[in-house]
XYZ file of C-alpha atoms in Angstrom:
516
model
C 0.000 0.000 0.000
C 1.775 3.170 1.080
C 4.851 3.864 3.117
C 4.906 7.445 4.324
C 7.165 9.266 6.699
C 5.363 10.611 9.744
C 6.489 13.983 10.906
C 5.070 15.701 13.889
C 6.596 18.498 15.813
C 5.198 20.378 18.773
C 5.701 24.010 19.691
C 7.627 25.246 22.698
C 6.914 28.461 24.666
C 8.642 31.618 23.512
C 8.057 34.573 25.769
C 9.151 38.128 25.056
C 10.533 40.114 27.969
C 8.976 43.492 28.661
C 10.592 46.391 26.821
C 10.420 49.964 28.051
C 9.100 52.140 25.246
C 8.071 55.245 27.139
C 9.876 58.554 26.803
C 10.613 60.882 29.679
C 10.513 64.680 29.455
C 13.128 66.890 31.070
C 11.148 67.226 34.304
C 9.792 63.672 34.486
C 9.920 62.219 37.988
C 12.800 59.862 38.718
C 11.418 56.340 39.139
C 13.215 54.324 41.767
C 11.128 51.317 40.696
C 10.540 51.357 36.887
C 7.195 50.056 35.754
C 7.217 46.313 35.054
C 4.568 43.897 33.820
C 5.039 40.938 36.120
C 2.716 38.524 34.263
C 4.585 36.515 31.636
C 1.956 33.824 31.270
C -1.733 33.881 32.083
C -3.682 31.075 33.762
C -5.062 28.324 31.547
C -8.510 29.011 30.083
C -11.191 26.459 29.178
C -13.413 27.011 26.153
C -17.014 27.967 26.936
C -16.194 28.381 30.667
C -15.942 31.667 32.580
C -12.419 33.062 32.827
C -10.945 35.609 35.232
C -7.290 36.673 35.445
C -5.585 39.990 36.121
C -2.379 41.365 34.605
C 0.010 42.178 37.453
C 2.047 45.421 37.277
C 4.589 47.008 39.613
C 6.511 50.295 39.736
C 5.904 53.773 38.276
C 2.710 55.620 39.266
C -0.638 53.930 39.760
C -3.393 53.800 38.647
C -2.573 52.195 35.312
C -4.375 51.934 31.970
C -4.416 48.599 30.141
C -4.766 47.431 26.549
C -4.503 43.904 25.128
C -4.216 42.836 21.492
C -4.612 39.250 20.343
C -6.901 37.982 23.096
C -8.743 34.727 22.297
C -12.267 35.257 20.993
C -14.717 35.756 23.872
C -12.259 37.472 26.236
C -11.748 41.188 26.925
C -9.546 43.279 29.209
C -10.811 45.968 31.607
C -8.806 49.093 30.699
C -8.761 50.319 34.310
C -8.004 47.138 36.275
C -6.197 44.856 33.807
C -8.729 42.140 34.533
C -9.211 39.716 31.612
C -12.598 38.023 31.703
C -15.303 36.414 29.612
C -15.874 32.971 28.087
C -13.370 31.938 25.395
C -14.986 30.462 22.297
C -14.417 26.856 21.260
C -12.817 28.238 18.099
C -10.123 29.828 20.312
C -8.693 26.484 21.479
C -4.911 26.755 21.254
C -2.308 29.210 22.500
C -2.486 32.959 21.816
C 0.362 35.426 22.129
C -1.306 38.462 23.693
C 0.365 41.883 23.470
C -0.312 43.751 26.728
C 0.311 47.487 26.919
C 0.274 49.343 30.255
C 0.429 53.134 30.763
C 0.928 54.729 34.178
C -0.430 58.025 35.578
C 2.769 60.048 35.698
C 3.348 63.204 33.618
C 4.515 62.509 30.986
C 3.136 58.976 31.081
C 5.330 55.909 31.010
C 4.266 53.033 28.772
C 5.475 49.439 28.918
C 4.568 46.584 26.609
C 5.162 42.833 26.626
C 3.811 39.648 25.080
C 2.222 37.042 27.330
C 0.956 33.543 26.548
C -2.670 32.547 27.095
C -3.688 28.963 26.331
C -7.282 27.796 25.815
C -8.055 24.082 26.108
C -11.125 22.250 24.851
C -14.173 22.404 27.053
C -15.130 19.713 29.527
C -18.084 18.929 27.278
C -15.670 18.071 24.489
C -13.639 15.844 26.799
C -16.764 13.948 27.838
C -17.914 13.728 24.223
C -14.607 12.471 22.947
C -13.856 10.318 25.994
C -10.278 11.498 25.663
C -9.194 10.980 29.265
C -11.139 8.052 30.649
C -8.711 5.173 30.317
C -10.395 1.808 29.827
C -13.799 3.480 29.575
C -12.675 5.497 26.562
C -13.418 4.822 22.927
C -10.099 5.688 21.378
C -10.065 3.020 18.701
C -7.093 1.065 19.967
C -5.387 3.670 22.102
C -7.224 2.591 25.251
C -4.991 0.572 27.593
C -6.702 -2.680 26.537
C -10.161 -3.522 25.324
C -12.490 -4.370 28.239
C -13.028 -7.867 26.807
C -9.321 -8.585 26.594
C -7.580 -10.944 29.012
C -4.785 -8.421 29.621
C -4.882 -6.387 32.787
C -4.982 -2.583 32.708
C -1.562 -2.194 34.316
C 0.668 -3.691 31.651
C 3.603 -3.964 34.025
C 2.133 -7.402 34.805
C 0.746 -8.158 31.330
C 2.131 -11.101 29.330
C 5.059 -10.392 27.024
C 5.411 -12.092 23.665
C 7.838 -15.009 23.809
C 9.734 -13.521 20.873
C 9.958 -10.063 22.395
C 13.746 -10.090 22.511
C 13.884 -10.760 18.784
C 11.106 -8.351 17.894
C 12.489 -5.491 19.922
C 15.831 -5.983 18.173
C 14.298 -4.221 15.201
C 14.924 -0.896 16.944
C 16.897 -1.697 20.112
C 19.747 0.453 18.817
C 17.478 3.503 18.594
C 16.679 6.060 21.244
C 13.345 7.507 22.211
C 12.617 10.907 20.706
C 9.745 13.334 20.930
C 8.969 14.347 17.376
C 8.246 17.972 18.126
C 10.838 20.745 18.005
C 10.327 24.477 18.059
C 10.635 26.420 14.804
C 9.937 30.097 15.180
C 7.098 30.137 12.674
C 5.036 27.644 14.654
C 4.056 25.513 11.670
C 4.777 22.127 13.249
C 3.045 19.498 15.324
C -0.091 17.485 14.582
C -2.861 19.937 15.490
C -6.568 19.407 15.941
C -9.519 21.749 16.240
C -12.889 21.369 17.976
C -16.001 22.605 16.163
C -19.780 22.365 16.464
C -21.577 21.341 13.286
C -24.687 23.133 14.593
C -23.012 26.379 13.592
C -20.042 25.339 11.453
C -20.849 24.854 7.774
C -20.113 21.512 6.128
C -17.394 21.536 3.467
C -16.810 18.922 0.744
C -13.483 17.073 0.664
C -12.148 15.741 -2.620
C -10.383 12.445 -1.863
C -7.796 11.196 -4.342
C -5.322 8.358 -3.684
C -7.310 6.223 -1.246
C -10.920 7.131 -2.024
C -11.870 3.446 -2.081
C -10.598 3.012 1.491
C -11.868 6.365 2.751
C -15.019 7.721 4.362
C -15.697 10.398 1.769
C -18.060 12.815 3.485
C -18.554 16.512 4.037
C -16.655 17.889 7.052
C -17.389 20.881 9.321
C -14.078 22.617 8.522
C -13.557 26.162 9.854
C -11.804 28.658 7.602
C -8.777 28.699 9.921
C -8.506 24.926 10.353
C -4.896 24.034 11.226
C -3.035 21.588 8.979
C 0.179 19.855 10.031
C 3.152 21.726 8.602
C 0.924 24.666 7.578
C 1.458 24.099 3.832
C 0.870 27.156 1.680
C -2.453 27.409 -0.139
C -2.399 25.600 -3.496
C 1.007 24.011 -2.746
C 0.946 20.610 -4.445
C -2.683 21.114 -5.456
C -4.633 18.963 -5.791
C -2.627 15.846 -4.958
C 1.122 16.446 -4.913
C 2.798 15.381 -1.675
C 4.145 18.349 0.284
C 4.189 17.013 3.847
C 2.064 14.466 5.718
C -0.283 17.448 6.217
C -2.636 15.730 8.658
C -5.832 17.568 9.579
C -8.060 16.571 12.515
C -11.528 18.020 13.180
C -13.601 17.011 16.235
C -17.318 17.753 15.980
C -18.478 18.167 19.569
C -22.144 17.920 18.483
C -21.843 14.408 17.024
C -18.645 13.218 18.766
C -17.151 12.435 15.381
C -13.470 12.886 14.538
C -12.521 13.614 10.917
C -8.919 12.995 9.847
C -7.246 13.582 6.492
C -3.764 12.911 5.135
C -1.814 14.894 2.518
C -4.347 17.686 2.922
C -4.481 20.571 0.435
C -6.402 23.842 0.341
C -6.749 26.032 -2.740
C -9.221 28.763 -3.732
C -11.645 27.741 -1.003
C -11.590 24.037 -1.907
C -10.143 21.076 -0.016
C -8.428 17.911 -1.239
C -6.698 15.009 0.554
C -5.241 11.587 -0.174
C -7.498 9.966 2.422
C -10.371 10.810 4.765
C -11.525 8.837 7.791
C -14.517 9.388 10.068
C -14.062 8.115 13.640
C -16.983 7.650 16.011
C -15.449 8.606 19.372
C -18.281 6.935 21.272
C -17.475 3.511 19.854
C -14.561 1.197 19.376
C -14.833 1.648 15.635
C -13.984 -1.311 13.401
C -12.920 -0.440 9.861
C -12.348 -3.022 7.106
C -9.153 -5.055 7.375
C -6.699 -3.892 4.722
C -7.990 -0.287 4.672
C -5.609 2.540 5.445
C -6.390 5.783 7.270
C -4.395 8.954 7.898
C -1.847 6.563 9.443
C -0.449 3.450 7.793
C -1.796 1.246 10.599
C -5.380 2.251 9.747
C -5.730 3.862 13.193
C -6.785 7.378 14.199
C -3.967 9.863 14.759
C -5.340 12.363 17.259
C -6.188 9.978 20.168
C -2.577 8.751 20.308
C -0.982 12.183 20.533
C 0.477 13.644 23.726
C -1.456 16.786 24.671
C -0.152 19.442 27.018
C -3.415 19.592 28.975
C -2.939 15.897 29.874
C 0.589 16.514 31.107
C -0.538 19.601 33.049
C -3.272 17.496 34.676
C -0.622 14.992 35.761
C -1.774 11.869 33.902
C -2.037 10.437 30.386
C -4.629 7.653 30.289
C -4.013 6.128 26.885
C -1.359 4.552 24.725
C 0.860 6.849 22.657
C 1.320 6.789 18.899
C 4.872 6.173 17.638
C 6.743 5.403 14.418
C 9.538 3.138 13.168
C 11.420 3.391 9.898
C 10.690 -0.170 8.785
C 7.830 -2.610 9.189
C 7.471 -6.173 7.974
C 6.590 -6.643 4.309
C 5.014 -9.520 2.412
C 3.344 -10.055 -0.963
C 0.085 -8.581 0.362
C 1.455 -5.267 1.597
C 2.705 -6.255 5.026
C 1.630 -7.478 8.457
C -0.439 -5.917 11.203
C -1.786 -6.931 14.616
C -4.678 -5.578 16.671
C -5.719 -2.831 16.976
C -4.269 -2.000 13.535
C -6.173 -2.834 10.346
C -3.602 -2.021 7.669
C 0.117 -2.319 6.927
C 2.706 -0.587 4.760
C 5.617 -2.989 4.999
C 8.991 -2.008 3.605
C 11.247 -4.959 4.459
C 10.761 -8.730 4.500
C 13.335 -9.007 7.283
C 11.858 -6.391 9.627
C 10.586 -7.719 12.942
C 8.239 -4.775 13.525
C 4.555 -4.897 12.560
C 1.893 -2.175 12.485
C -0.211 -2.147 15.657
C 2.607 -3.615 17.757
C 2.407 -2.329 21.329
C 5.608 -1.732 23.252
C 6.050 -0.544 26.822
C 8.782 1.074 28.855
C 10.070 -1.585 31.231
C 8.695 -1.355 34.755
C 12.259 -1.441 36.098
C 13.285 1.733 34.274
C 13.926 4.515 36.816
C 12.119 7.747 35.878
C 12.694 9.623 39.154
C 15.441 11.809 37.692
C 13.184 13.314 35.040
C 11.004 16.414 35.327
C 7.394 16.105 36.460
C 6.200 16.653 32.896
C 8.455 13.953 31.502
C 7.497 11.594 34.327
C 3.846 11.910 33.250
C 4.811 10.862 29.715
C 7.093 8.031 30.851
C 4.490 6.712 33.297
C 2.020 6.421 30.420
C 4.642 4.558 28.406
C 4.983 2.087 31.274
C 1.309 1.611 31.974
C -0.359 1.985 28.579
C 2.595 1.656 26.241
C 3.032 2.928 22.713
C 1.375 1.638 19.527
C 3.244 1.457 16.226
C 0.992 3.537 14.001
C 3.056 4.537 10.991
C 6.394 4.311 9.207
C 8.709 7.191 10.080
C 11.710 8.031 12.239
C 12.712 5.335 14.717
C 11.038 5.525 18.120
C 9.540 8.951 17.549
C 6.333 9.763 19.387
C 4.080 12.669 18.588
C 2.246 15.497 20.307
C -0.066 18.436 19.603
C 1.151 22.032 19.203
C 1.262 24.084 22.382
C 3.491 27.042 23.205
C 3.886 25.820 26.788
C 6.068 22.807 25.946
C 9.628 23.009 27.241
C 11.549 21.610 24.305
C 14.883 21.438 26.130
C 13.240 19.338 28.809
C 11.511 17.057 26.286
C 14.840 16.556 24.506
C 16.149 14.738 27.588
C 13.853 11.838 26.692
C 16.243 11.168 23.800
C 18.641 9.607 26.306
C 16.326 6.592 26.703
C 17.459 3.677 24.541
C 15.133 1.322 22.708
C 16.553 -1.530 24.785
C 14.572 -0.124 27.726
C 11.329 -1.135 25.983
C 9.706 -4.516 25.527
C 6.956 -5.846 23.279
C 3.559 -6.706 24.726
C 1.939 -9.954 23.591
C 0.348 -9.586 20.166
C -3.054 -10.637 18.857
C -2.684 -12.551 16.631
C 0.787 -13.889 17.360
C 3.759 -12.479 15.468
C 3.919 -11.725 12.575
C 0.144 -11.128 12.572
C -2.301 -10.829 9.663
C -2.111 -9.244 6.257
C -4.975 -7.991 4.093
C -5.585 -11.516 2.751
C -5.243 -13.609 5.913
C -7.230 -11.278 8.201
C -10.556 -12.704 9.453
C -13.494 -12.598 7.077
C -17.087 -11.859 8.016
C -20.429 -10.526 6.856
C -20.754 -6.969 5.620
C -23.319 -4.620 7.242
C -26.976 -4.702 6.281
C -28.979 -1.524 5.648
C -32.549 -2.584 6.371
C -33.963 0.815 5.437
C -32.939 4.364 4.572
C -35.792 6.788 4.007
C -36.716 10.475 4.028
C -39.757 11.847 5.833
C -40.613 13.491 2.525
C -38.923 13.016 -0.847
C -40.436 16.244 -2.229
C -40.188 19.513 -0.269
C -40.281 23.264 -0.882
C -37.065 25.255 -0.682
C -36.207 26.181 2.910
C -38.086 23.224 4.371
C -36.567 20.475 6.505
C -36.762 16.723 6.030
C -35.670 13.884 8.318
C -33.505 11.035 7.124
C -34.047 7.797 9.052
C -32.194 4.505 8.812
C -32.120 1.034 10.285
C -28.925 -1.037 10.038
C -27.470 -4.213 11.464
C -23.991 -5.662 11.862
C -22.355 -2.268 11.296
C -19.631 -0.580 13.309
C -20.216 3.025 12.236
C -22.218 5.035 9.692
C -21.884 8.260 7.761
C -23.836 10.113 5.081
C -21.837 11.685 2.283
C -23.658 15.053 2.420
C -23.962 15.117 6.236
C -20.807 13.512 7.680
C -20.624 11.065 10.571
C -24.067 10.254 11.942
C -24.609 8.660 15.356
C -28.071 7.300 16.145
C -30.734 6.495 13.574
C -31.929 9.841 12.177
C -30.812 13.327 11.187
C -32.553 16.477 9.918
C -31.473 18.046 6.630
C -32.402 21.217 4.732
C -31.251 20.790 1.129
C -31.016 23.981 -0.924
C -31.577 22.037 -4.141
C -32.546 18.526 -5.175
C -30.039 16.270 -3.387
C -29.218 12.578 -3.268
C -28.025 11.415 0.151
C -26.041 8.168 0.451
C -25.750 6.292 3.737
C -22.623 4.143 4.241
C -22.542 1.404 6.892
C -19.121 -0.092 7.624
C -17.532 -2.892 9.671
C -14.353 -4.999 9.546
C -15.670 -7.027 6.615
C -16.531 -4.140 4.337
C -19.133 -1.546 3.495
C -22.762 -1.309 2.346
C -24.506 1.784 0.955
C -28.026 2.943 0.156
C -29.315 6.245 -1.280
C -32.423 8.410 -1.159
C -33.190 11.536 -3.189
C -35.064 14.600 -1.909
C -36.515 16.817 -4.633
C -36.607 20.540 -3.813
C -39.181 22.782 -5.528
């Protein structure tokens, strides 16, 4: 199939020290304590929740006057007190560099300016929707510690280890662990994601090229400022030339659906990608064996990333996505083990297979590392890492956030691959390929109907369906659809196609609504 090189880099904080830009007249008072903005970072904000923080200032002559440029949407600063308050919008998730300007009351006035960092994390409602931090109760499509029905225990320090682990681990025992996120000044790196609400965010079509037959080709609620990994320039490589991995991840908090694309392009208001996958975050979604996704293992990308809010909270409750340069190849494209569904083998002698879970040995001493790094290493011991793609050896990925300390993260590069071991595989090494994977029955669509197949323009109709033996469903003109019905308001005569999918394949059925 394909063998692509995963690249993911995460941002590190870069704070500008305050610079004195005021001018003093001949008779200006001598300041024994020059004015200084003491706040260099602002407390963490949560989208859609009330926020209250005050810029701290010392020196010069109070009272002060405050201005702030670049505040996240939904927040404002009180010009007299420096209090920043409001409710940040979900669209503001991420880190903003806010330029704060303070003027004192002396004559002539003294003005000081600095840039402070203000991070907004996804709302609690999004966390509940996506089940992103609930360990074994989560639906992270393989990145949970272990499936509830599995015989393995949650704490993998006592889980069985494959009898061939010494041989299998030899495939990268000479490598060292690396975080695949450094800190370029332009901030175009990392694997970002954005949270939207399809109640208010318009659906956008995605043209899928290379892997349309293995994709979930549906409209996506993409905001105009949707971040793409590597921030490729508009029309670069359009519509299908490879520029970077260019992953894009959109979480719809209304439906709890995650949309992921690979080799994503944007040009003249249109979108194109090599693949598109819809993930139902409320289910352990089963896609057809042999189908790729935005990652070579056929797994979602976003749930396996390290997020700063997890580290700040003190615990990561899921396995971590990582890459290796080579995976095992055969005549059918290569081998994979659960939870993977696809392979992109490059070598018949490689002992690594997509979906392989490794763990940091319980005996490895992490006490000398920072608290942040201990959170990451503890997750590697308890939940392990899942081989999700071909790329740099033993690189694991994270999401962009200006609060990362890159120098601190770089210390993880001292950990050798020999400190990891392979957890028992299902099936046993070397696993399945697209031909030998289990077969089964495809989904059945018992019905797919519209409440009315002929409506006037501006009217609403309800699409209703009844399926069996399916893992997840989507409608091409609507996107991922949980439940059994959805309301639509077509602007013109439209044919809607429902797709029901499981590990054995896909079934589809269409209905047309005529608009007068």
